[in-house]
CSV table of C-alpha atoms in Angstrom, one decimal:
chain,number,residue,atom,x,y,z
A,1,UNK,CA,-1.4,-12.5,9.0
A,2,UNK,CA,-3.5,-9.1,9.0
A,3,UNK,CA,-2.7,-6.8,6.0
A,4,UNK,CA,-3.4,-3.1,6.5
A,5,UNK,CA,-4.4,-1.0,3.5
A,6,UNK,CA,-4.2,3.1,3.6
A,7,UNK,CA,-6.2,4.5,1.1
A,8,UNK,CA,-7.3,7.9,-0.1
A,9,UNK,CA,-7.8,10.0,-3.5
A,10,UNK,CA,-6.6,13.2,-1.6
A,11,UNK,CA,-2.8,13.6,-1.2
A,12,UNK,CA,-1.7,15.3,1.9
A,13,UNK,CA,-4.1,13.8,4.4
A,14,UNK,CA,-1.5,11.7,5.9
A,15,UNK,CA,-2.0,8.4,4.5
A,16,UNK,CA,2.0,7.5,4.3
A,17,UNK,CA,2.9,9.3,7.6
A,18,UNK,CA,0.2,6.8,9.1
A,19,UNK,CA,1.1,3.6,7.1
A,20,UNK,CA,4.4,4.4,8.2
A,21,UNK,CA,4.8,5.2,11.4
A,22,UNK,CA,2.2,1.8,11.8
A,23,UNK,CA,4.7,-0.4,10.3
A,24,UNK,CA,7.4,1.2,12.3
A,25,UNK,CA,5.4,1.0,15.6
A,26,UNK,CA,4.0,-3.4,14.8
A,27,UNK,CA,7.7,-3.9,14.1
A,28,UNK,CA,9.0,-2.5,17.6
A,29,UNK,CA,6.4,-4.6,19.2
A,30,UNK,CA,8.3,-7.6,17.5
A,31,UNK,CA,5.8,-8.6,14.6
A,32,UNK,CA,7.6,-9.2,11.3
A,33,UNK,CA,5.7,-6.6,9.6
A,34,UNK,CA,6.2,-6.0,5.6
A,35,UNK,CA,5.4,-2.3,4.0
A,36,UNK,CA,4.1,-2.9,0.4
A,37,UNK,CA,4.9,1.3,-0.8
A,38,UNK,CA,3.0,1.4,-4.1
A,39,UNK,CA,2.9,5.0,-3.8
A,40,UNK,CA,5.0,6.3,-7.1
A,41,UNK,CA,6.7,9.0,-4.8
A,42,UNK,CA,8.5,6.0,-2.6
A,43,UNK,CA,7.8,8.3,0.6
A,44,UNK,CA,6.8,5.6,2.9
A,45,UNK,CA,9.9,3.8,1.6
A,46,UNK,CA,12.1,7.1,2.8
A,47,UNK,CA,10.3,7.6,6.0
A,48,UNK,CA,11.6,3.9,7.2
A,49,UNK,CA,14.9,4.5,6.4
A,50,UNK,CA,15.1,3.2,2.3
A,51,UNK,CA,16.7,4.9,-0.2
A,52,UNK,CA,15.4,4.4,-3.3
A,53,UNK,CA,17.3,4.7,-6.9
A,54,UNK,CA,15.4,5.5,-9.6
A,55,UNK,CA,16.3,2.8,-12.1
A,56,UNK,CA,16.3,0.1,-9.0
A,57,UNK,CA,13.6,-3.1,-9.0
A,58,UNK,CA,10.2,-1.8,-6.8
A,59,UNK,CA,7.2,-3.7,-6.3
A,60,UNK,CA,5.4,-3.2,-9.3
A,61,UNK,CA,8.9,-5.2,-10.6
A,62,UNK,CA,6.8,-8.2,-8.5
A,63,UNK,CA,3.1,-7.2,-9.8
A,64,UNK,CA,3.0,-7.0,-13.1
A,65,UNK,CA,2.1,-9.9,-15.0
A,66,UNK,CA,5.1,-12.0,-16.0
A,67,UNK,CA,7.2,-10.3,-14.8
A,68,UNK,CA,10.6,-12.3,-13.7
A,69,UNK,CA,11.2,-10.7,-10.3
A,70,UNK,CA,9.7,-12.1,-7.0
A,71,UNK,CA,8.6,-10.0,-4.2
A,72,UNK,CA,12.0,-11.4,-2.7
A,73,UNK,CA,13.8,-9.7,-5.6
A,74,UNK,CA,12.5,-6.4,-4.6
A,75,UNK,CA,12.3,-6.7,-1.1
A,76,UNK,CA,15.1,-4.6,1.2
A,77,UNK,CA,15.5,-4.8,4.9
A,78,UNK,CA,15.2,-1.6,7.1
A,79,UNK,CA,17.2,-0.5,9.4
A,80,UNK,CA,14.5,-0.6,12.2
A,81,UNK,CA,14.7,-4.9,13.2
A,82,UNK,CA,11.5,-6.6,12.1
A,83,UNK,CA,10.5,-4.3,9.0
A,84,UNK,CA,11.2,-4.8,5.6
A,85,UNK,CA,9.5,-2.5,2.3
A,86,UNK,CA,8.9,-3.2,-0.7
A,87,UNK,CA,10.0,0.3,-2.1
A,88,UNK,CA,8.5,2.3,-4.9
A,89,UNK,CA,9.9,4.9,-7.2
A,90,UNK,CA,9.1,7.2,-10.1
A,91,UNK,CA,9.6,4.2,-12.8
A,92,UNK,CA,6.4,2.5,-11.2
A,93,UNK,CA,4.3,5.5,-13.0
A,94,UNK,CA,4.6,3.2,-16.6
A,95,UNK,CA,4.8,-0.2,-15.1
A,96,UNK,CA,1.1,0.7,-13.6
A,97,UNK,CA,0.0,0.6,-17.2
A,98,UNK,CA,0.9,-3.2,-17.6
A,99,UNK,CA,-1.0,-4.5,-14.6
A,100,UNK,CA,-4.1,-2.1,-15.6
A,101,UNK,CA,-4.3,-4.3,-18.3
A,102,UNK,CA,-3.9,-7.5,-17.0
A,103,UNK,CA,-7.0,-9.2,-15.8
A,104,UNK,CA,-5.6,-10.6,-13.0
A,105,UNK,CA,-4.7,-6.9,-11.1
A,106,UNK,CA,-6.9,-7.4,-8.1
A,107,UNK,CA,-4.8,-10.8,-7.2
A,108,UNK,CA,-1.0,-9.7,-8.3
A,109,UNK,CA,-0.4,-8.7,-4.2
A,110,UNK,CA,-1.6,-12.0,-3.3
A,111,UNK,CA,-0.1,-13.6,-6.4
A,112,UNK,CA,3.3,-11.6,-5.3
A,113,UNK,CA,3.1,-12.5,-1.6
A,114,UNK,CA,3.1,-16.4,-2.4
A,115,UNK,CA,7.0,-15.9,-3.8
A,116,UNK,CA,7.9,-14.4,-0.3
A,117,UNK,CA,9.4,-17.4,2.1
A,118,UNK,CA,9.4,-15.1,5.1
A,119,UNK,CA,6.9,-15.4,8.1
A,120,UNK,CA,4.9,-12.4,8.4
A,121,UNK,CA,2.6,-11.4,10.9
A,122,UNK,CA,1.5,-7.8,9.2
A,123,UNK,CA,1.3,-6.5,5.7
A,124,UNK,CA,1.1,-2.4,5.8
A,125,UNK,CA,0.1,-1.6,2.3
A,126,UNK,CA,0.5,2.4,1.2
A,127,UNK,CA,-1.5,3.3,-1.6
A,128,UNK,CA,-0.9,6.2,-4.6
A,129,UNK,CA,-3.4,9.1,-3.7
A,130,UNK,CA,-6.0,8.0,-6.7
A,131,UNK,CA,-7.7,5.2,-7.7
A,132,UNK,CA,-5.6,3.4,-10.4
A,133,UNK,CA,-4.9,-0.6,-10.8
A,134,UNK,CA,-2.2,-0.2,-7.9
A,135,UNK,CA,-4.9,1.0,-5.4
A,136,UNK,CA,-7.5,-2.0,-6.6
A,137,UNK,CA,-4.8,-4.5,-6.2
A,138,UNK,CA,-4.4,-3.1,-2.5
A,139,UNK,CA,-7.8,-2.6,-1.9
A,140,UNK,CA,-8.8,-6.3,-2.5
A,141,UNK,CA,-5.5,-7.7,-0.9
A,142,UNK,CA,-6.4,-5.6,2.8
A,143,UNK,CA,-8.1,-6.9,5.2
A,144,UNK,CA,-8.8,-3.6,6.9
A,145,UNK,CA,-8.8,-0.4,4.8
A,146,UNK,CA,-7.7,2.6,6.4
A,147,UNK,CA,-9.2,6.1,5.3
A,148,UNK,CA,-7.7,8.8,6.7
A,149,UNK,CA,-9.7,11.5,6.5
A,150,UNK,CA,-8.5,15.3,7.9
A,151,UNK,CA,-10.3,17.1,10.5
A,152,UNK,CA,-11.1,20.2,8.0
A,153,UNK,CA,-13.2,21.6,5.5
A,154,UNK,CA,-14.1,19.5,2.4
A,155,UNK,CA,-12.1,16.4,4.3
A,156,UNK,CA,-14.8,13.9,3.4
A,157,UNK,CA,-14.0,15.0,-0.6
A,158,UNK,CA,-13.1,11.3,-2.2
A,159,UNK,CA,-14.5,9.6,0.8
A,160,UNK,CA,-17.2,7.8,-1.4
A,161,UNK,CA,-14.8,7.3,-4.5
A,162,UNK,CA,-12.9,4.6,-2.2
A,163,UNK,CA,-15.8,3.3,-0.9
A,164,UNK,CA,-17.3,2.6,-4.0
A,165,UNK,CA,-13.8,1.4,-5.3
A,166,UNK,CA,-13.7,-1.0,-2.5
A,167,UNK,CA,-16.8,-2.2,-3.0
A,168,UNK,CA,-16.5,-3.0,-6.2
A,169,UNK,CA,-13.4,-5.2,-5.7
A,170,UNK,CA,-14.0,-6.5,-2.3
A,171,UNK,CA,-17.8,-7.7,-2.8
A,172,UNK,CA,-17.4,-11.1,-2.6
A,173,UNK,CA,-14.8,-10.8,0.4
A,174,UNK,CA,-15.8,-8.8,2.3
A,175,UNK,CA,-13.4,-7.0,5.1
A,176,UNK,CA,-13.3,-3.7,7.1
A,177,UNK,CA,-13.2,-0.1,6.4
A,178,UNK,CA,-12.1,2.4,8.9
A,179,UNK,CA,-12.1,5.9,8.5
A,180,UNK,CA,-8.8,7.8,10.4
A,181,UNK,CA,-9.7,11.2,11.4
A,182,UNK,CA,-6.6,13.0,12.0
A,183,UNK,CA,-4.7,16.4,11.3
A,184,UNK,CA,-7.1,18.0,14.3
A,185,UNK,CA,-6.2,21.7,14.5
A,186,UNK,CA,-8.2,22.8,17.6
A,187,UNK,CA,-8.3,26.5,16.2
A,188,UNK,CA,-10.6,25.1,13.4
């Protein structure tokens, strides 16, 4: 099982339409694909069809430490066959505090993952556009990091913050990092 990671400290640069529409498009081709949102604004959650309450269970409910909810608990079905999210919502703003603090952060996706009894065959992880305990978690748990990165002035802003995030919580792992250009306007 490959798990994609989409990380940026910019917002707007297209890091949830990609994760996404990726989850979307590895689910049509028939792999059971599972989008980890742990974006606070639940937008990837939205774009594949999930509506999120603001008082319902996300996946911080499953990262925290000792926490009582399993990623199962959490989890919701899409209505695009072969997809399920692990939503986020507003409420995940305070419950970042709790795994910040917990010594553990860097292996509560794994940790969470291990309570899911469904076959995957992708994990599409969206990340919060800064660097927080949500955004180590995800960086250590992907395989492949995915940096998208505009096509416009003052694009490659952050570029080294992730880098050196990733770095610091992947060392003795190891994995990829891929920088996305996108947003190509051919006028600029």
């Amino acid at each position: 099982m490959r798990s994609l990671t989409f990380a940026s400290i910019k917002g707007g640069v297209g890091k949830t339409t990609l994760s996404s529409h990726i989850a979307a498009s590895l689910a049509d081709r028939g792999k059971r694909t599972l989008l980890l949102d742990l974006d606070p604004q639940g937008h990837s959650s939205a774009m594949v069809g999930v509506d999120v309450e603001p008082d319902a269970a996300t996946l911080a409910d499953a990262l925290i430490p000792y926490s009582r909810a399993k990623l199962a608990d959490v989890v919701v079905s899409t209505p695009r066959e072969n997809l399920w999210v692990a939503p986020a919502n507003a409420r995940m703003i305070a419950l970042e505090r709790d795994l910040f603090r917990w010594g553990h952060r860097l292996n509560a996706i794994p940790r969470a993952l291990e309570t899911w009894d469904q076959e995957l065959d992708a994990i599409v992880i969206d990340t919060p556009p800064q660097i927080n305990a949500f955004t180590e978690a995800a960086l250590n748990a992907g395989d492949v990091i995915v940096v998208p990165v505009p096509a416009m002035a003052h694009a490659l802003q952050g570029l080294d913050e992730i880098y050196s995030a990733w770095q610091d919580v992947t060392s003795a792992r190891g994995g990829e990092m891929v920088i996305a250009v996108n947003l190509l306007d051919r006028r600029t």
